[in-house]
mmCIF file of C-alpha atoms and ligand atoms in Angstrom:
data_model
loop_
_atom_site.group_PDB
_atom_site.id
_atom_site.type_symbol
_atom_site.label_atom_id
_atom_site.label_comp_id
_atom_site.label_asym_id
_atom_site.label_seq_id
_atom_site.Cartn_x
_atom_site.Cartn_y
_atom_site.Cartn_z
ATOM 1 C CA UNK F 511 -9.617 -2.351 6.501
ATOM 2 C CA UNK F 512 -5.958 -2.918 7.786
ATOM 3 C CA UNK F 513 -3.757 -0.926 10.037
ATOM 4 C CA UNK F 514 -6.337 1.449 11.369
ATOM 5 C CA UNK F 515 -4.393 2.145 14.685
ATOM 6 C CA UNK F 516 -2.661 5.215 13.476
ATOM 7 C CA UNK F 517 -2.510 7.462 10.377
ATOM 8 C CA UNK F 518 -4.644 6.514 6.985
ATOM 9 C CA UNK F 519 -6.160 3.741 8.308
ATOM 10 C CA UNK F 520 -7.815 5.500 11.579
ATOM 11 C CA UNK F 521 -8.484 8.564 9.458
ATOM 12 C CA UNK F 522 -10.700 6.304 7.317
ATOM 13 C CA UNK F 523 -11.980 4.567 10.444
ATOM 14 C CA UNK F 524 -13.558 7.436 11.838
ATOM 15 C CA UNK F 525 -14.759 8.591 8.638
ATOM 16 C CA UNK F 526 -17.004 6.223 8.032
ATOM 17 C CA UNK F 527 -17.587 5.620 12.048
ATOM 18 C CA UNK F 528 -19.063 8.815 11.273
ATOM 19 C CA UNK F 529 -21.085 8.998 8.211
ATOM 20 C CA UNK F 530 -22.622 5.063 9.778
ATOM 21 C CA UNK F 531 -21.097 3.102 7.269
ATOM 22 C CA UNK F 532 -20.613 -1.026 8.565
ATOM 23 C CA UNK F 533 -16.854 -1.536 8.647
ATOM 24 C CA UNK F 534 -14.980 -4.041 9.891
ATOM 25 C CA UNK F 535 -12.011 -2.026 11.452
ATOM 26 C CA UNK F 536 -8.980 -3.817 12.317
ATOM 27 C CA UNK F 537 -5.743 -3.236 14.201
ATOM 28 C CA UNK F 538 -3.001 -5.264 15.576
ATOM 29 C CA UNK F 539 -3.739 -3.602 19.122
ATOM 30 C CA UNK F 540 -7.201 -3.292 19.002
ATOM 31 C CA UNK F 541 -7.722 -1.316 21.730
ATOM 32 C CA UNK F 542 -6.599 1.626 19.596
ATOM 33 C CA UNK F 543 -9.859 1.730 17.874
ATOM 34 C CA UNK F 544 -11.917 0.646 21.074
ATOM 35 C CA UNK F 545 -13.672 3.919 21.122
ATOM 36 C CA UNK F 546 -15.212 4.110 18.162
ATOM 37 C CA UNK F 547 -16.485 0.800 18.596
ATOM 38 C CA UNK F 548 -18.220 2.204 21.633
ATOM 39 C CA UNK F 549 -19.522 4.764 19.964
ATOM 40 C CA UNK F 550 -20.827 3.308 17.272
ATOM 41 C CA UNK F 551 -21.704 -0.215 18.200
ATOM 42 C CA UNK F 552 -24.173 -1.417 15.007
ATOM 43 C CA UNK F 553 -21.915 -0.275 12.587
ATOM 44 C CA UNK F 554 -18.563 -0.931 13.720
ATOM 45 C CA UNK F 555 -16.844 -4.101 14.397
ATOM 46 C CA UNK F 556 -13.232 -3.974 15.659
ATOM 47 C CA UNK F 557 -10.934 -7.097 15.171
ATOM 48 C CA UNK F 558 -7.348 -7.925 16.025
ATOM 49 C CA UNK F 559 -5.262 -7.937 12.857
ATOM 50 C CA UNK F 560 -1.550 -8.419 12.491
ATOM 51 C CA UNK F 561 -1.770 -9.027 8.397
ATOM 52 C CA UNK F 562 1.021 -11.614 9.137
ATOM 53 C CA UNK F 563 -1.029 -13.697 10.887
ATOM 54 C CA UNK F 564 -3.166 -16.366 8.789
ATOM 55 C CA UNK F 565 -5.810 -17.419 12.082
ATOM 56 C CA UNK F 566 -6.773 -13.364 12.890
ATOM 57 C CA UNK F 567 -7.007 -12.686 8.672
ATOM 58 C CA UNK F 568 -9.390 -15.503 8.784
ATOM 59 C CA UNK F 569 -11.556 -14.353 11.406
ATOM 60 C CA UNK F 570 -11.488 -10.942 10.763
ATOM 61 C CA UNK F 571 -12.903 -12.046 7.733
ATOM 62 C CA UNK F 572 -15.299 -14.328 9.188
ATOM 63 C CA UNK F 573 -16.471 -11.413 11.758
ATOM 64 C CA UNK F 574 -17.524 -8.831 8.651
ATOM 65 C CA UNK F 575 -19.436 -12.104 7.408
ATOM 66 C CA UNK F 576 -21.270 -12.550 10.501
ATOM 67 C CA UNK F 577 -21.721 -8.967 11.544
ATOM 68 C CA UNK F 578 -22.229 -7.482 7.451
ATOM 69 C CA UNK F 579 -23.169 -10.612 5.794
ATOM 70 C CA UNK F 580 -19.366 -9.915 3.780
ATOM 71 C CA UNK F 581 -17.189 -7.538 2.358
ATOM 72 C CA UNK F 582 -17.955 -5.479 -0.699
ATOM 73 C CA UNK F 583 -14.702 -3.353 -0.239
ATOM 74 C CA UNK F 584 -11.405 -4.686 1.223
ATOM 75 C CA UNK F 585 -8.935 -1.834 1.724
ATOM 76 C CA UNK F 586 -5.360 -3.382 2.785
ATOM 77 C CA UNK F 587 -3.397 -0.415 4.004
ATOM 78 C CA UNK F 588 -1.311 -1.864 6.463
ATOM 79 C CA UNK F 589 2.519 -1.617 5.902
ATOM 80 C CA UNK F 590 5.663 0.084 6.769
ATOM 81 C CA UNK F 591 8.838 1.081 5.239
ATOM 82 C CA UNK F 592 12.160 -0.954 6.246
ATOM 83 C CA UNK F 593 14.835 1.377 5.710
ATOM 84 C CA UNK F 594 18.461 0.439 4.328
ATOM 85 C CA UNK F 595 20.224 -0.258 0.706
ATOM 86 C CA UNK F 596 20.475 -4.006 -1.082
ATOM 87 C CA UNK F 597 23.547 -4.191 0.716
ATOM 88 C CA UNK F 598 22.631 -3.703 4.259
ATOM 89 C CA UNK F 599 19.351 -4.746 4.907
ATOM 90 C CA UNK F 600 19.129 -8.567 6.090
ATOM 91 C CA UNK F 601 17.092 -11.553 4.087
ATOM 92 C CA UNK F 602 15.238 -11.796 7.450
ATOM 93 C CA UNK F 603 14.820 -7.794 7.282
ATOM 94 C CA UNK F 604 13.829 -8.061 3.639
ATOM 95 C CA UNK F 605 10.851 -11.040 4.211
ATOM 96 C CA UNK F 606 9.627 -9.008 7.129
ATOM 97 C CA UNK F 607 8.871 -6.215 4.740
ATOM 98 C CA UNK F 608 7.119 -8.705 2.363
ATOM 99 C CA UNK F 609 5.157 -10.366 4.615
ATOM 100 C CA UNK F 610 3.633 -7.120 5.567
ATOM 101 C CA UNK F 611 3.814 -5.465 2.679
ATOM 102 C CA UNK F 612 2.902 -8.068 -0.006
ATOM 103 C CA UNK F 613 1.519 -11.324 1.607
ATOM 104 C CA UNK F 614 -0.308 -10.045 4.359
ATOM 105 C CA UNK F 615 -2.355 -8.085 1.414
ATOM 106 C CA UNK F 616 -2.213 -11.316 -0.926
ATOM 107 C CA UNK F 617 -3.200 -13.453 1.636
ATOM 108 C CA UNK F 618 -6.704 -11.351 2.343
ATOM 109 C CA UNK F 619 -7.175 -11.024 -0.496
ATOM 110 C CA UNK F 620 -6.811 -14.815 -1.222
ATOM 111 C CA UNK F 621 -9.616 -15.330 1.846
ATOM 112 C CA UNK F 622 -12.036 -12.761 0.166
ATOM 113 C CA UNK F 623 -11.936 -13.902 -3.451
ATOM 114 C CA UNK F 624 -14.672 -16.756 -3.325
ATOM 115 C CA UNK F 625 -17.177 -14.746 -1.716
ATOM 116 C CA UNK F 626 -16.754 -12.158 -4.457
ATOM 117 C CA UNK F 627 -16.292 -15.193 -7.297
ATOM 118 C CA UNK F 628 -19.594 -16.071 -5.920
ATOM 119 C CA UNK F 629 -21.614 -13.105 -5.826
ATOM 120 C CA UNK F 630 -19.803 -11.436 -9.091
ATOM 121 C CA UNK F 631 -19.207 -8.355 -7.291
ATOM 122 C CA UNK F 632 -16.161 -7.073 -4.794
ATOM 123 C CA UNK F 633 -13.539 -4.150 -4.973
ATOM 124 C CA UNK F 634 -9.480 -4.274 -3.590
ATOM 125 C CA UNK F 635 -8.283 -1.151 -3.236
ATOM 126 C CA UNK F 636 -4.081 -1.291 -1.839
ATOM 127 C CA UNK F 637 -2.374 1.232 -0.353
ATOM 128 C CA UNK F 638 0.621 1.584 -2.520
ATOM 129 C CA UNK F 639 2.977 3.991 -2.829
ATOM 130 C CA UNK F 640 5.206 6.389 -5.208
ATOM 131 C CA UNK F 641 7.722 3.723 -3.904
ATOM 132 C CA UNK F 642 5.579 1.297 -6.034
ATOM 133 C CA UNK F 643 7.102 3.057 -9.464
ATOM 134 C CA UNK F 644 10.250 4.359 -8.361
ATOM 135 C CA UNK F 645 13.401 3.959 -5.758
ATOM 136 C CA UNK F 646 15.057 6.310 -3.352
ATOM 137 C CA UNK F 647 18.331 5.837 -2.099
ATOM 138 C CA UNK F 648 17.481 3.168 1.026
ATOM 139 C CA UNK F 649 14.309 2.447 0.144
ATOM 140 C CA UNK F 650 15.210 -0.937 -1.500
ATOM 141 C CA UNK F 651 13.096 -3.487 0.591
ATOM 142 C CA UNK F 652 10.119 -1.154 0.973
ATOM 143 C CA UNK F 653 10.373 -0.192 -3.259
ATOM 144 C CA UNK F 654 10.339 -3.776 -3.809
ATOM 145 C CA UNK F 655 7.420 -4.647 -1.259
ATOM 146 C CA UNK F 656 5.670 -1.617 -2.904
ATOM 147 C CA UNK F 657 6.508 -2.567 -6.842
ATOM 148 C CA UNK F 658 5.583 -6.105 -6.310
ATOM 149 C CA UNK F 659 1.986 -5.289 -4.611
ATOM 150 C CA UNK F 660 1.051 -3.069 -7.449
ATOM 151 C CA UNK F 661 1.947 -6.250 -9.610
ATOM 152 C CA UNK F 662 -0.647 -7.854 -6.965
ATOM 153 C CA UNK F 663 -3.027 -5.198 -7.840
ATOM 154 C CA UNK F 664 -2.864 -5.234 -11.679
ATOM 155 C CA UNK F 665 -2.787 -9.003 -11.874
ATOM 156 C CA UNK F 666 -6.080 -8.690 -9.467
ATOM 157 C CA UNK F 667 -7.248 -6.500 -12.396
ATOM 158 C CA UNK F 668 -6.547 -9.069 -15.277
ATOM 159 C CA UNK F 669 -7.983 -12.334 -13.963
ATOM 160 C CA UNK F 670 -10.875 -10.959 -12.067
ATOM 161 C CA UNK F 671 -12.708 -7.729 -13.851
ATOM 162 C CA UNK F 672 -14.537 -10.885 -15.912
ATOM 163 C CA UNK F 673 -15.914 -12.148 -12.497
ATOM 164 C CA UNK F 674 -17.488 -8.497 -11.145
ATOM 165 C CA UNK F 675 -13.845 -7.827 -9.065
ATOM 166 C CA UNK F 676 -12.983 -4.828 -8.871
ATOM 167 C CA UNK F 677 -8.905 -3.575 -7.907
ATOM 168 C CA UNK F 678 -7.754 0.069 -7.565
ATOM 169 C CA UNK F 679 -4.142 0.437 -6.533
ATOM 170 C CA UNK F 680 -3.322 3.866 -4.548
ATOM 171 C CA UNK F 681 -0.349 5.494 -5.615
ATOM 172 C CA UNK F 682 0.191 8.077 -2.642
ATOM 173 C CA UNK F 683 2.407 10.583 -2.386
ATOM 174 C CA UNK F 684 3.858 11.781 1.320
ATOM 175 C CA UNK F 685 1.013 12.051 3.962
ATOM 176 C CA UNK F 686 1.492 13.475 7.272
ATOM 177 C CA UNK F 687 1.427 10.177 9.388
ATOM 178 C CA UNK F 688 3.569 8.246 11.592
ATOM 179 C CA UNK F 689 5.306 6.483 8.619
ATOM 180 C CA UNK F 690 8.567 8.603 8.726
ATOM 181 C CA UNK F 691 8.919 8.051 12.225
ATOM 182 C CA UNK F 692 8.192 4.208 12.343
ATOM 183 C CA UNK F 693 10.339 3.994 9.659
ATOM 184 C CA UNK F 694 12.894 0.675 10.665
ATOM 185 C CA UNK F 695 16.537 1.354 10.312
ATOM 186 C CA UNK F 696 18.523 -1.955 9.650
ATOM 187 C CA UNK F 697 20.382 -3.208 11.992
ATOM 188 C CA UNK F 698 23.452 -3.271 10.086
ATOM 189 C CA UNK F 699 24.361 0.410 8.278
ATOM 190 C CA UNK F 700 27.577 0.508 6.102
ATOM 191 C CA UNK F 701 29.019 4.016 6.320
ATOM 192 C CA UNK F 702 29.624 4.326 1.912
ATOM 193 C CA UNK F 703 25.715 4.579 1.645
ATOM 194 C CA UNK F 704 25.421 7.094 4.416
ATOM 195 C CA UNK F 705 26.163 10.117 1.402
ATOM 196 C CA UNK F 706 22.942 8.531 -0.471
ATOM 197 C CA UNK F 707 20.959 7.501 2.305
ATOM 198 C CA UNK F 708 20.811 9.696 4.417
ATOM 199 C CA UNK F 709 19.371 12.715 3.102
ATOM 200 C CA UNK F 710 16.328 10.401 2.345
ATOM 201 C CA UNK F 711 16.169 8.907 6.037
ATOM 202 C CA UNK F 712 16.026 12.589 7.361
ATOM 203 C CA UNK F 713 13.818 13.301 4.618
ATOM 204 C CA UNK F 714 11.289 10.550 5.746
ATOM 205 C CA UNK F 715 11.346 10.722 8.841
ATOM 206 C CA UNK F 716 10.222 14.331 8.601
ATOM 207 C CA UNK F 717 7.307 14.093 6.091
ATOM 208 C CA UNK F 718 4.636 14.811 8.650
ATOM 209 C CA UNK F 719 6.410 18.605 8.512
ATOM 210 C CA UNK F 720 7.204 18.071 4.744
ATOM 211 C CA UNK F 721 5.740 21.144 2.560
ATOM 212 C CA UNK F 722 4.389 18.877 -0.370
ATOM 213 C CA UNK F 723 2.759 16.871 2.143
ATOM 214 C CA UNK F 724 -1.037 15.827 1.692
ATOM 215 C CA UNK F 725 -3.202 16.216 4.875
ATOM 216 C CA UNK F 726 -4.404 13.044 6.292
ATOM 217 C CA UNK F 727 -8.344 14.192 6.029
ATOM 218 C CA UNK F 728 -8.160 13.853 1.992
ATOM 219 C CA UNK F 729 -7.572 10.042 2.615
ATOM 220 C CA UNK F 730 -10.922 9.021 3.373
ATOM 221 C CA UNK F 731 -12.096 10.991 0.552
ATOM 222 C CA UNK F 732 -9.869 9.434 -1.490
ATOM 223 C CA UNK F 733 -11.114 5.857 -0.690
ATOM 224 C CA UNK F 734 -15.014 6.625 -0.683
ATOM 225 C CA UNK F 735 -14.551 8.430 -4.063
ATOM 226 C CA UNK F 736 -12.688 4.932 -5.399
ATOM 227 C CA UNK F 737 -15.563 2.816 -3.699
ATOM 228 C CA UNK F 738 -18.434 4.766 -5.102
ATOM 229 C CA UNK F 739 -17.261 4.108 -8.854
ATOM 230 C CA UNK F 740 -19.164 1.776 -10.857
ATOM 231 C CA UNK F 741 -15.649 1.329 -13.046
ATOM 232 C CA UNK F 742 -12.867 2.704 -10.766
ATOM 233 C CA UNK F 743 -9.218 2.834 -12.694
ATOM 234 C CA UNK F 744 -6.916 0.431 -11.660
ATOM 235 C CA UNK F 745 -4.379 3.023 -10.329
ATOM 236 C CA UNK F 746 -5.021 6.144 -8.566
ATOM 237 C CA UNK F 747 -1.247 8.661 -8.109
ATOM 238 C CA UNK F 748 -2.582 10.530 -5.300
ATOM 239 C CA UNK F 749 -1.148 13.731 -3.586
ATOM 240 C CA UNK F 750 0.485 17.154 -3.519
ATOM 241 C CA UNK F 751 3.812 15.955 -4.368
ATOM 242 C CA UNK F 752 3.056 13.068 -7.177
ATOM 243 C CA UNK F 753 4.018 15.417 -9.988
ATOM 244 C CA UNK F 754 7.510 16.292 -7.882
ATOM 245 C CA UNK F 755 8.510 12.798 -8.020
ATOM 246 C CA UNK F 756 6.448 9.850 -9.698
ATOM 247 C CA UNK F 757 5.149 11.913 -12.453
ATOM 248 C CA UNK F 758 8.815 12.723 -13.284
ATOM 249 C CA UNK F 759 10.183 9.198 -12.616
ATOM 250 C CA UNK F 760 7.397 7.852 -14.780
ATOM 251 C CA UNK F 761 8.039 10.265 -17.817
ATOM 252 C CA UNK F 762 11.658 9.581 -17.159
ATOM 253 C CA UNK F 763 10.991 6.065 -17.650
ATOM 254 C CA UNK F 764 9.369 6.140 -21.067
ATOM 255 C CA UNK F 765 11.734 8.647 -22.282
ATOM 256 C CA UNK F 766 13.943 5.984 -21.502
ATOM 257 C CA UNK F 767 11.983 3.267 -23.220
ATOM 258 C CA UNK F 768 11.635 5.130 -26.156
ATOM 259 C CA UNK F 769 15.208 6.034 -26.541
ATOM 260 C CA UNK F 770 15.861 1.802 -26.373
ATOM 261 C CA UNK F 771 13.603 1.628 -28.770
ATOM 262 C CA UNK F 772 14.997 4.486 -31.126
ATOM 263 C CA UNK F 773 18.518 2.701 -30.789
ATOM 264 C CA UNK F 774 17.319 -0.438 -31.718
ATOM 265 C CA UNK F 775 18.046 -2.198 -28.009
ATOM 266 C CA UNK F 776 15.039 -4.971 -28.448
ATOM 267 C CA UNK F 777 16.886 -5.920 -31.209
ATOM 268 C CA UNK F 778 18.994 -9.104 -32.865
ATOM 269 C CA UNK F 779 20.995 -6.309 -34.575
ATOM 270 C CA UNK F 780 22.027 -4.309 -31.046
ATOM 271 C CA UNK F 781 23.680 -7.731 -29.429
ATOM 272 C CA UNK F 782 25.127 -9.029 -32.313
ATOM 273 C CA UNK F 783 28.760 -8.371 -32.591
HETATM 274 N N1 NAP P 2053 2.391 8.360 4.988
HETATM 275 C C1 NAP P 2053 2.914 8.355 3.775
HETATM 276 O O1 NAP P 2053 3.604 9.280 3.355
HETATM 277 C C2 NAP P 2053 2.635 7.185 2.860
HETATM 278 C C3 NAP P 2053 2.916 7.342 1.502
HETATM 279 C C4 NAP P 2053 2.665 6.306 0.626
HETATM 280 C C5 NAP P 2053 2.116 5.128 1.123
HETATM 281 N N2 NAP P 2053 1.873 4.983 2.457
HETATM 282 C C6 NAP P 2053 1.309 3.714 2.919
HETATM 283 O O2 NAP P 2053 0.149 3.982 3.649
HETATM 284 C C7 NAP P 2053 -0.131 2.885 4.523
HETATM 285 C C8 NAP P 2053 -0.517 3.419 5.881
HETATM 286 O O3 NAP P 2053 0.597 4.072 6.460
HETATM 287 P P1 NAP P 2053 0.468 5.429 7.282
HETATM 288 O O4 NAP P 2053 1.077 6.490 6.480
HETATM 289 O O5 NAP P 2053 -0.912 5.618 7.787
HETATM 290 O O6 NAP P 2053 1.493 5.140 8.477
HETATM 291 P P2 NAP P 2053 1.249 4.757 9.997
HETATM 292 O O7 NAP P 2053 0.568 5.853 10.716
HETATM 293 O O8 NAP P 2053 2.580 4.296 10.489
HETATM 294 O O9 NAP P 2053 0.233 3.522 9.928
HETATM 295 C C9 NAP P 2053 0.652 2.245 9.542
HETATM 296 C C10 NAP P 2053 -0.369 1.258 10.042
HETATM 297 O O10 NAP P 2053 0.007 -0.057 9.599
HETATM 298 C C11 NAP P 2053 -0.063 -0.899 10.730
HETATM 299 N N3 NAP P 2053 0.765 -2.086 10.608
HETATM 300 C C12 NAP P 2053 2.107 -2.184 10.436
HETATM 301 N N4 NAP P 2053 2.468 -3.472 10.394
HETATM 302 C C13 NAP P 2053 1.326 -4.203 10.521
HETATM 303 C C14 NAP P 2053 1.030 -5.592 10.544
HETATM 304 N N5 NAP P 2053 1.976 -6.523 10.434
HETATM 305 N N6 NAP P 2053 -0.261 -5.981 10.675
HETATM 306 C C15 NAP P 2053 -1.256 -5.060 10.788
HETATM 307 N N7 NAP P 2053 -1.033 -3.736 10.820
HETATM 308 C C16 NAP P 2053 0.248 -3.327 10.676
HETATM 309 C C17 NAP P 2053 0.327 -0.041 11.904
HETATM 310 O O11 NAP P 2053 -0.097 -0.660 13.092
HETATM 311 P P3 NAP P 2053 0.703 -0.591 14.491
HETATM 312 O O12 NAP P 2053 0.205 0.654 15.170
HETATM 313 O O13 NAP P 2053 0.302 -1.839 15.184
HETATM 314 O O14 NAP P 2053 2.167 -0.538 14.151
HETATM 315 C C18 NAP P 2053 -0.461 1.218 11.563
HETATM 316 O O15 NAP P 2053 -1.814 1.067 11.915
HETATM 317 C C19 NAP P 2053 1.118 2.002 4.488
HETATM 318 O O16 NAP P 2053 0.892 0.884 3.648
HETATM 319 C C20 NAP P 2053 2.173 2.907 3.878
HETATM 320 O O17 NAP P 2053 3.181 2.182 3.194
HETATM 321 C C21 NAP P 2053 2.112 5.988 3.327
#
């Protein structure tokens, strides 16, 4: 598991701390999880993770082999959001996002994959998002991040389900964590998107008070359910606000497909003069 400093991640930590599951539970400061490793030294191994970082993927890999004999259920949930619209957020801004967002995942997953190819049996679950469906004013880089893992996810699902892999993509709704507040403004703002963004920046920063938010405690609950299925679906729209906003953007989307469709737009006929 990635990210388990703070918010979904530690939640799921100490959830299976508790009920003596083996988990390999990783942080980028790993003194954050410190005390459950304490406290529960047979089952829990703690490594240094920054998901950006190719050597401590591999041996926080290497450590659940040594300690577990492997992993039967990699749970990359690690990420933030970068805030800022296509026009203000930097290229440097915008791979910072993808390399935790998307390649940190990918590149796990990439490490995991023989030892699952080999035994025929292994489950990814991501951490995705409503952003991983639908944009919000200033949510560019972390929609895209979000959009492309789920294409991570469901290309998982395609080229692995004949080798025993498993991969569930979580589509959560708002959660009271620290993910509003570590929210990263860019560090150039243009004052036109200020009338679009900003509503949404306040918005997300405040989602821990939020009154559609899901309490952190259903997370773990979440993730066990997913892990205990013998044939888990590939996505999962989570939370007390999904039919608020993805279940609406997603209807709105077909309805929109269909209407392309009705006018002919996939046609010779439509672009012909
Ligand atoms: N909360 C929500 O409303 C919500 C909704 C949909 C999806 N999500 C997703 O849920 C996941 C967990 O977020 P959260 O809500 O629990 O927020 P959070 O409390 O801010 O936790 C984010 C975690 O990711 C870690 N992290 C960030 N960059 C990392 C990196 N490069 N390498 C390793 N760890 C890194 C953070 O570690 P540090 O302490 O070291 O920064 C922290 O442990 C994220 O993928 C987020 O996009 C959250």
């Amino acid at each position: 598991m990635t990210g388990c400093s703070s918010g979904l991640g530690r939640a799921l930590a100490e959830n299976l701390a508790r009920t003596g599951e083996q988990a390999v539970v990783t942080a980028r400061n790993p003194a954050t999880l410190a005390d459950l490793a304490e406290a529960h030294p047979a089952t829990i191994a703690v490594a240094a993770l920054d998901v950006r970082d190719e050597a401590q993927c591999q041996a926080a890999v290497d450590l659940a082999g040594e300690r577990f004999g492997g992993i039967d259920v990699l749970v990359n949930n690690a990420g933030y959001g970068q805030f800022g619209s296509v026009e203000e957020v930097s290229e440097q801004e915008v791979r910072d996002q993808l390399e935790t967002n998307l390649l940190g995942p990918w590149r796990l997953l990439r490490m995991v994959l023989p030892q699952w190819r080999e035994r025929r049996s292994g489950h990814s679950i991501l951490v995705s998002s409503t952003c991983g469906s639908m944009s919000l004013p200033g949510l560019s880089a972390y929609a895209v991040s979000k959009f492309a893992l789920e294409g991570l996810g469901e290309s998982l699902a395609l080229e692995a389900a004949h080798l025993g892999v498993k991969s569930t993509i979580l589509q959560l709704g708002g959660f009271a964590t620290s993910y509003g507040t570590s929210l990263v403004e860019p560090a150039r703002r243009i004052e036109d998107y200020a009338v679009a963004e900003d509503g949404v920046l306040a918005g997300t920063r405040a989602i821990a008070d939020y009154e559609f938010t899901t309490p952190v405690e259903l997370f773990p609950l979440l993730v066990r359910k997913v892990a205990a299925m013998a044939e888990p679906p590939l996505r999962v729209p989570f939370g007390r606000d999904i039919e608020v906003y993805l279940a609406a953007a997603l209807r709105a989307r077909h309805q929109d497909f269909e209407q392309a469709l009705a006018e002919g737009r996939h046609t010779a006929e439509w672009v012909t003069p």
